[in-house]
PDB file of C-alpha atoms in Angstrom:
ATOM      1  CA  UNK R1423      13.898   2.835  -9.909  1.00  0.00           C
ATOM      2  CA  UNK R1424      14.001  -1.397 -10.145  1.00  0.00           C
ATOM      3  CA  UNK R1425      11.128  -3.381 -10.235  1.00  0.00           C
ATOM      4  CA  UNK R1426       9.871  -6.776 -10.017  1.00  0.00           C
ATOM      5  CA  UNK R1427       6.618  -7.449 -12.125  1.00  0.00           C
ATOM      6  CA  UNK R1428       4.781 -10.685 -11.527  1.00  0.00           C
ATOM      7  CA  UNK R1429       1.237 -11.850 -12.951  1.00  0.00           C
ATOM      8  CA  UNK R1430      -0.042 -15.085 -14.111  1.00  0.00           C
ATOM      9  CA  UNK R1431      -1.235 -12.815 -17.057  1.00  0.00           C
ATOM     10  CA  UNK R1432       0.797 -12.717 -20.071  1.00  0.00           C
ATOM     11  CA  UNK R1433      -0.864  -9.737 -21.735  1.00  0.00           C
ATOM     12  CA  UNK R1434      -0.880  -7.472 -18.461  1.00  0.00           C
ATOM     13  CA  UNK R1435       2.073  -8.841 -17.291  1.00  0.00           C
ATOM     14  CA  UNK R1436       4.307  -8.029 -20.955  1.00  0.00           C
ATOM     15  CA  UNK R1437       1.375  -3.971 -20.914  1.00  0.00           C
ATOM     16  CA  UNK R1438       2.973  -3.643 -17.723  1.00  0.00           C
ATOM     17  CA  UNK R1439       6.195  -3.883 -18.138  1.00  0.00           C
ATOM     18  CA  UNK R1440       6.324  -1.703 -21.209  1.00  0.00           C
ATOM     19  CA  UNK R1441       4.459   1.100 -19.629  1.00  0.00           C
ATOM     20  CA  UNK R1442       7.127   0.863 -15.970  1.00  0.00           C
ATOM     21  CA  UNK R1443      10.217   1.051 -19.046  1.00  0.00           C
ATOM     22  CA  UNK R1444       8.997   4.272 -20.402  1.00  0.00           C
ATOM     23  CA  UNK R1445       8.713   5.348 -17.817  1.00  0.00           C
ATOM     24  CA  UNK R1446      13.031   4.700 -17.176  1.00  0.00           C
ATOM     25  CA  UNK R1447      11.583   1.889 -15.010  1.00  0.00           C
ATOM     26  CA  UNK R1448      14.520  -0.878 -14.898  1.00  0.00           C
ATOM     27  CA  UNK R1449      11.929  -4.359 -14.784  1.00  0.00           C
ATOM     28  CA  UNK R1450      14.500  -6.576 -13.460  1.00  0.00           C
ATOM     29  CA  UNK R1451      12.153  -9.805 -13.163  1.00  0.00           C
ATOM     30  CA  UNK R1452       8.999 -11.182 -14.488  1.00  0.00           C
ATOM     31  CA  UNK R1453       6.805 -14.393 -13.097  1.00  0.00           C
ATOM     32  CA  UNK R1454       3.376 -15.532 -13.651  1.00  0.00           C
ATOM     33  CA  UNK R1455       3.495 -17.806  -9.834  1.00  0.00           C
ATOM     34  CA  UNK R1456       4.007 -17.171  -5.923  1.00  0.00           C
ATOM     35  CA  UNK R1457       7.413 -18.665  -5.828  1.00  0.00           C
ATOM     36  CA  UNK R1458       8.992 -17.504  -8.895  1.00  0.00           C
ATOM     37  CA  UNK R1459       8.017 -14.376  -6.811  1.00  0.00           C
ATOM     38  CA  UNK R1460       9.817 -15.129  -4.170  1.00  0.00           C
ATOM     39  CA  UNK R1461      12.756 -16.618  -5.815  1.00  0.00           C
ATOM     40  CA  UNK R1462      12.727 -12.935  -8.378  1.00  0.00           C
ATOM     41  CA  UNK R1463      13.199 -11.283  -4.423  1.00  0.00           C
ATOM     42  CA  UNK R1464      15.833 -13.200  -3.208  1.00  0.00           C
ATOM     43  CA  UNK R1465      17.457 -12.530  -5.925  1.00  0.00           C
ATOM     44  CA  UNK R1466      17.062  -8.997  -7.302  1.00  0.00           C
ATOM     45  CA  UNK R1467      16.536  -7.411  -4.080  1.00  0.00           C
ATOM     46  CA  UNK R1468      14.536  -5.174  -6.608  1.00  0.00           C
ATOM     47  CA  UNK R1469      13.430  -1.741  -5.399  1.00  0.00           C
ATOM     48  CA  UNK R1470       9.478  -2.582  -5.834  1.00  0.00           C
ATOM     49  CA  UNK R1471       7.915  -5.753  -6.368  1.00  0.00           C
ATOM     50  CA  UNK R1472       4.188  -5.158  -8.110  1.00  0.00           C
ATOM     51  CA  UNK R1473       2.427  -8.244  -7.336  1.00  0.00           C
ATOM     52  CA  UNK R1474      -0.887  -9.885  -8.237  1.00  0.00           C
ATOM     53  CA  UNK R1475      -3.347 -11.255  -5.498  1.00  0.00           C
ATOM     54  CA  UNK R1476      -4.513 -13.831  -7.873  1.00  0.00           C
ATOM     55  CA  UNK R1477      -1.644 -16.399  -9.445  1.00  0.00           C
ATOM     56  CA  UNK R1478      -1.023 -20.149 -10.183  1.00  0.00           C
ATOM     57  CA  UNK R1479      -2.289 -23.122  -9.156  1.00  0.00           C
ATOM     58  CA  UNK R1480      -5.589 -22.172  -7.330  1.00  0.00           C
ATOM     59  CA  UNK R1481      -5.191 -18.433  -8.933  1.00  0.00           C
ATOM     60  CA  UNK R1482      -7.087 -17.175  -4.401  1.00  0.00           C
ATOM     61  CA  UNK R1483      -4.445 -15.513  -2.651  1.00  0.00           C
ATOM     62  CA  UNK R1484      -1.413 -17.035  -4.166  1.00  0.00           C
ATOM     63  CA  UNK R1485       0.129 -14.195  -5.102  1.00  0.00           C
ATOM     64  CA  UNK R1486      -0.937 -12.032  -1.496  1.00  0.00           C
ATOM     65  CA  UNK R1487       0.801 -15.616  -0.036  1.00  0.00           C
ATOM     66  CA  UNK R1488       3.957 -15.313  -1.643  1.00  0.00           C
ATOM     67  CA  UNK R1489       4.550 -11.917  -0.906  1.00  0.00           C
ATOM     68  CA  UNK R1490       3.883 -11.843   2.201  1.00  0.00           C
ATOM     69  CA  UNK R1491       7.380 -14.891   2.325  1.00  0.00           C
ATOM     70  CA  UNK R1492       9.107 -12.585   0.228  1.00  0.00           C
ATOM     71  CA  UNK R1493       8.357  -9.650   3.139  1.00  0.00           C
ATOM     72  CA  UNK R1494       9.694 -12.308   5.499  1.00  0.00           C
ATOM     73  CA  UNK R1495      12.970 -13.251   3.318  1.00  0.00           C
ATOM     74  CA  UNK R1496      14.068  -9.865   2.154  1.00  0.00           C
ATOM     75  CA  UNK R1497      12.337  -8.125   5.791  1.00  0.00           C
ATOM     76  CA  UNK R1498      11.209  -4.672   4.795  1.00  0.00           C
ATOM     77  CA  UNK R1499      10.675  -5.118   0.676  1.00  0.00           C
ATOM     78  CA  UNK R1500       7.981  -2.928  -0.800  1.00  0.00           C
ATOM     79  CA  UNK R1501       5.237  -4.687  -1.976  1.00  0.00           C
ATOM     80  CA  UNK R1502       2.733  -2.831  -4.513  1.00  0.00           C
ATOM     81  CA  UNK R1503      -0.343  -4.800  -4.886  1.00  0.00           C
ATOM     82  CA  UNK R1504      -2.870  -4.575  -8.485  1.00  0.00           C
ATOM     83  CA  UNK R1505      -5.216  -6.502  -8.497  1.00  0.00           C
ATOM     84  CA  UNK R1506      -8.842  -7.522  -9.621  1.00  0.00           C
ATOM     85  CA  UNK R1507      -9.354  -8.432  -6.192  1.00  0.00           C
ATOM     86  CA  UNK R1508     -10.143  -6.774  -1.971  1.00  0.00           C
ATOM     87  CA  UNK R1509      -8.883  -9.778  -0.419  1.00  0.00           C
ATOM     88  CA  UNK R1510      -7.554  -8.986   3.420  1.00  0.00           C
ATOM     89  CA  UNK R1511      -6.829 -11.752   4.909  1.00  0.00           C
ATOM     90  CA  UNK R1512      -3.083 -12.267   3.806  1.00  0.00           C
ATOM     91  CA  UNK R1513      -3.548  -7.597   3.530  1.00  0.00           C
ATOM     92  CA  UNK R1514      -3.244  -7.735   7.699  1.00  0.00           C
ATOM     93  CA  UNK R1515       0.007  -9.749   7.126  1.00  0.00           C
ATOM     94  CA  UNK R1516       1.340  -7.519   4.344  1.00  0.00           C
ATOM     95  CA  UNK R1517       0.491  -4.753   6.830  1.00  0.00           C
ATOM     96  CA  UNK R1518       2.048  -6.930  10.261  1.00  0.00           C
ATOM     97  CA  UNK R1519       5.742  -5.802  10.833  1.00  0.00           C
ATOM     98  CA  UNK R1520       5.135  -2.249  10.971  1.00  0.00           C
ATOM     99  CA  UNK R1521       7.654  -1.651   7.899  1.00  0.00           C
ATOM    100  CA  UNK R1522       5.495   0.277   5.974  1.00  0.00           C
ATOM    101  CA  UNK R1523       6.054   0.288   1.816  1.00  0.00           C
ATOM    102  CA  UNK R1524       3.062  -1.588   0.795  1.00  0.00           C
ATOM    103  CA  UNK R1525       0.709  -0.193  -1.353  1.00  0.00           C
ATOM    104  CA  UNK R1526      -3.037  -1.904  -2.249  1.00  0.00           C
ATOM    105  CA  UNK R1527      -4.357  -0.662  -5.343  1.00  0.00           C
ATOM    106  CA  UNK R1528      -7.357  -1.882  -7.898  1.00  0.00           C
ATOM    107  CA  UNK R1529      -7.215  -3.058 -11.847  1.00  0.00           C
ATOM    108  CA  UNK R1530      -9.673  -1.058 -13.081  1.00  0.00           C
ATOM    109  CA  UNK R1531     -10.006   1.610 -10.396  1.00  0.00           C
ATOM    110  CA  UNK R1532      -6.350   2.785 -11.758  1.00  0.00           C
ATOM    111  CA  UNK R1533      -7.432   5.128 -14.479  1.00  0.00           C
ATOM    112  CA  UNK R1534      -4.487   7.982 -14.128  1.00  0.00           C
ATOM    113  CA  UNK R1535      -0.388   6.312 -15.402  1.00  0.00           C
ATOM    114  CA  UNK R1536       0.970   9.136 -13.223  1.00  0.00           C
ATOM    115  CA  UNK R1537      -1.245   8.498 -10.028  1.00  0.00           C
ATOM    116  CA  UNK R1538       0.199   4.693 -10.614  1.00  0.00           C
ATOM    117  CA  UNK R1539       2.894   6.016 -11.153  1.00  0.00           C
ATOM    118  CA  UNK R1540       3.399   7.801  -8.175  1.00  0.00           C
ATOM    119  CA  UNK R1541       1.432   5.171  -6.267  1.00  0.00           C
ATOM    120  CA  UNK R1542       4.797   3.098  -6.743  1.00  0.00           C
ATOM    121  CA  UNK R1543       7.261   5.554  -5.990  1.00  0.00           C
ATOM    122  CA  UNK R1544       5.720   6.021  -2.514  1.00  0.00           C
ATOM    123  CA  UNK R1545       5.987   2.306  -1.860  1.00  0.00           C
ATOM    124  CA  UNK R1546       9.403   1.907  -3.214  1.00  0.00           C
ATOM    125  CA  UNK R1547      10.053   4.771  -1.007  1.00  0.00           C
ATOM    126  CA  UNK R1548       8.936   3.564   2.491  1.00  0.00           C
ATOM    127  CA  UNK R1549       5.140   5.018   2.309  1.00  0.00           C
ATOM    128  CA  UNK R1550       1.498   3.122   1.644  1.00  0.00           C
ATOM    129  CA  UNK R1551      -0.446   3.083  -0.513  1.00  0.00           C
ATOM    130  CA  UNK R1552      -4.110   2.165  -0.438  1.00  0.00           C
ATOM    131  CA  UNK R1553      -7.163   2.347  -2.631  1.00  0.00           C
ATOM    132  CA  UNK R1554     -10.865   3.691  -0.473  1.00  0.00           C
ATOM    133  CA  UNK R1555     -12.583   0.126  -1.308  1.00  0.00           C
ATOM    134  CA  UNK R1556      -9.369  -1.168   0.061  1.00  0.00           C
ATOM    135  CA  UNK R1557      -9.573   0.937   3.460  1.00  0.00           C
ATOM    136  CA  UNK R1558     -13.344   0.438   3.593  1.00  0.00           C
ATOM    137  CA  UNK R1559     -12.675  -3.532   3.223  1.00  0.00           C
ATOM    138  CA  UNK R1560      -9.970  -3.588   6.097  1.00  0.00           C
ATOM    139  CA  UNK R1561     -12.177  -0.933   8.341  1.00  0.00           C
ATOM    140  CA  UNK R1562     -15.214  -3.488   8.088  1.00  0.00           C
ATOM    141  CA  UNK R1563     -12.938  -5.768  10.879  1.00  0.00           C
ATOM    142  CA  UNK R1564     -11.973  -3.352  13.103  1.00  0.00           C
ATOM    143  CA  UNK R1565     -11.181  -4.584  17.179  1.00  0.00           C
ATOM    144  CA  UNK R1566     -12.929  -3.907  19.583  1.00  0.00           C
ATOM    145  CA  UNK R1567     -10.294  -2.156  21.042  1.00  0.00           C
ATOM    146  CA  UNK R1568      -9.851   0.149  18.496  1.00  0.00           C
ATOM    147  CA  UNK R1569      -6.809   2.436  19.500  1.00  0.00           C
ATOM    148  CA  UNK R1570      -8.945   5.310  16.479  1.00  0.00           C
ATOM    149  CA  UNK R1571     -11.285   5.578  19.246  1.00  0.00           C
ATOM    150  CA  UNK R1572     -10.385   8.911  19.823  1.00  0.00           C
ATOM    151  CA  UNK R1573     -10.194  10.588  17.210  1.00  0.00           C
ATOM    152  CA  UNK R1574     -12.465  13.166  15.975  1.00  0.00           C
ATOM    153  CA  UNK R1575     -14.604  12.649  12.719  1.00  0.00           C
ATOM    154  CA  UNK R1576     -12.522  15.134  10.479  1.00  0.00           C
ATOM    155  CA  UNK R1577      -9.218  13.542  11.970  1.00  0.00           C
ATOM    156  CA  UNK R1578     -10.233  10.380  10.463  1.00  0.00           C
ATOM    157  CA  UNK R1579     -11.489  11.245   7.715  1.00  0.00           C
ATOM    158  CA  UNK R1580      -7.498  13.201   7.328  1.00  0.00           C
ATOM    159  CA  UNK R1581      -6.246   9.364   8.205  1.00  0.00           C
ATOM    160  CA  UNK R1582      -8.168   7.321   6.207  1.00  0.00           C
ATOM    161  CA  UNK R1583      -6.549   9.930   3.154  1.00  0.00           C
ATOM    162  CA  UNK R1584      -3.453   9.446   4.086  1.00  0.00           C
ATOM    163  CA  UNK R1585      -4.043   5.346   3.355  1.00  0.00           C
ATOM    164  CA  UNK R1586      -4.583   6.235   0.502  1.00  0.00           C
ATOM    165  CA  UNK R1587      -1.450   8.409  -0.109  1.00  0.00           C
ATOM    166  CA  UNK R1588      -2.470  12.006  -0.869  1.00  0.00           C
ATOM    167  CA  UNK R1589      -0.246  14.733   0.206  1.00  0.00           C
ATOM    168  CA  UNK R1590      -1.320  17.263   2.547  1.00  0.00           C
ATOM    169  CA  UNK R1591      -2.510  19.788  -0.211  1.00  0.00           C
ATOM    170  CA  UNK R1592      -5.164  16.789  -1.951  1.00  0.00           C
ATOM    171  CA  UNK R1593      -6.909  16.106   1.190  1.00  0.00           C
ATOM    172  CA  UNK R1594      -7.200  19.553   2.170  1.00  0.00           C
ATOM    173  CA  UNK R1595      -8.648  20.440  -1.039  1.00  0.00           C
ATOM    174  CA  UNK R1596     -11.022  16.804  -0.742  1.00  0.00           C
ATOM    175  CA  UNK R1597     -11.636  18.057   2.703  1.00  0.00           C
ATOM    176  CA  UNK R1598     -12.359  21.816   1.495  1.00  0.00           C
ATOM    177  CA  UNK R1599      -9.687  23.162   4.118  1.00  0.00           C
ATOM    178  CA  UNK R1600      -6.454  25.166   4.500  1.00  0.00           C
ATOM    179  CA  UNK R1601      -3.267  23.691   4.436  1.00  0.00           C
ATOM    180  CA  UNK R1602      -3.010  25.249   7.960  1.00  0.00           C
ATOM    181  CA  UNK R1603      -6.160  22.697   8.969  1.00  0.00           C
ATOM    182  CA  UNK R1604      -5.010  19.830   7.486  1.00  0.00           C
ATOM    183  CA  UNK R1605      -1.287  19.833   9.234  1.00  0.00           C
ATOM    184  CA  UNK R1606      -3.121  20.716  12.827  1.00  0.00           C
ATOM    185  CA  UNK R1607      -4.957  17.972  12.647  1.00  0.00           C
ATOM    186  CA  UNK R1608      -1.987  15.686  11.902  1.00  0.00           C
ATOM    187  CA  UNK R1609      -0.011  16.416  14.535  1.00  0.00           C
ATOM    188  CA  UNK R1610      -3.398  15.261  16.728  1.00  0.00           C
ATOM    189  CA  UNK R1611      -3.888  12.272  14.660  1.00  0.00           C
ATOM    190  CA  UNK R1612       0.202  12.391  15.721  1.00  0.00           C
ATOM    191  CA  UNK R1613      -0.347  12.932  20.032  1.00  0.00           C
ATOM    192  CA  UNK R1614      -3.587  10.452  20.280  1.00  0.00           C
ATOM    193  CA  UNK R1615      -1.638   7.487  18.665  1.00  0.00           C
ATOM    194  CA  UNK R1616       1.431   7.290  20.736  1.00  0.00           C
ATOM    195  CA  UNK R1617       3.215   8.772  17.616  1.00  0.00           C
ATOM    196  CA  UNK R1618       6.349  11.988  18.822  1.00  0.00           C
ATOM    197  CA  UNK R1619       8.823  13.901  17.537  1.00  0.00           C
ATOM    198  CA  UNK R1620      11.552  11.455  18.134  1.00  0.00           C
ATOM    199  CA  UNK R1621      10.844  10.135  14.702  1.00  0.00           C
ATOM    200  CA  UNK R1622      10.342  11.822  11.499  1.00  0.00           C
ATOM    201  CA  UNK R1623       7.158  12.923  10.022  1.00  0.00           C
ATOM    202  CA  UNK R1624       7.259  11.006   7.229  1.00  0.00           C
ATOM    203  CA  UNK R1625       7.992   8.071   9.272  1.00  0.00           C
ATOM    204  CA  UNK R1626       5.235   8.462  12.104  1.00  0.00           C
ATOM    205  CA  UNK R1627       2.644   9.521   8.689  1.00  0.00           C
ATOM    206  CA  UNK R1628       3.090   6.112   7.196  1.00  0.00           C
ATOM    207  CA  UNK R1629       3.200   4.593  11.218  1.00  0.00           C
ATOM    208  CA  UNK R1630      -0.477   5.840  11.729  1.00  0.00           C
ATOM    209  CA  UNK R1631      -2.078   4.496   8.212  1.00  0.00           C
ATOM    210  CA  UNK R1632      -0.734   1.369   9.369  1.00  0.00           C
ATOM    211  CA  UNK R1633      -2.088   1.337  12.543  1.00  0.00           C
ATOM    212  CA  UNK R1634      -5.478   2.783  10.678  1.00  0.00           C
ATOM    213  CA  UNK R1635      -5.498   0.302   8.363  1.00  0.00           C
ATOM    214  CA  UNK R1636      -4.785  -2.616  11.237  1.00  0.00           C
ATOM    215  CA  UNK R1637      -7.381  -1.160  13.686  1.00  0.00           C
TER     216      UNK R1637
END
């Protein structure tokens, strides 16, 4: 897996590089600002980019804005935001193209290396993974015409766990229900959101999560 790492903090950036290389990833570029990130994505076309939110010059949301710009120039390029902060404004823009291959994790809540790497692989493969706090912040801005209004409370729970990148067995363990019950809820979610079997289950899963996060 070829990776671009974008973080202005040298110690964090180099730590990520060592971690990724230890687990067999090839880090094709490391950068410390948004402009360099966009250039690196255009040049290297990585399998995934790991991006901090706050980078020079203003240390507000340059990383997110650069990630959005990178996906405009290289459509659908996978991006995993890894930050200490939840910044929802440009997170919406990351979700807007409905292509998937996006994630947003919080540095201080990533306590398991295997879980982080699994999230990275999921995003690189076109999926999504979002920290629960990020999901909560996005949900605060729910539109009046909520496309999820017809979902039951249990279906919303299932969809929320899907947004966190949980597998069906993991959702079942979390909600203390059988795998069959999880599959039934997911089929119902697909049907209510108008996601029919013309697409693969994985693609419908991504579209359902993007609908949830954008709603």
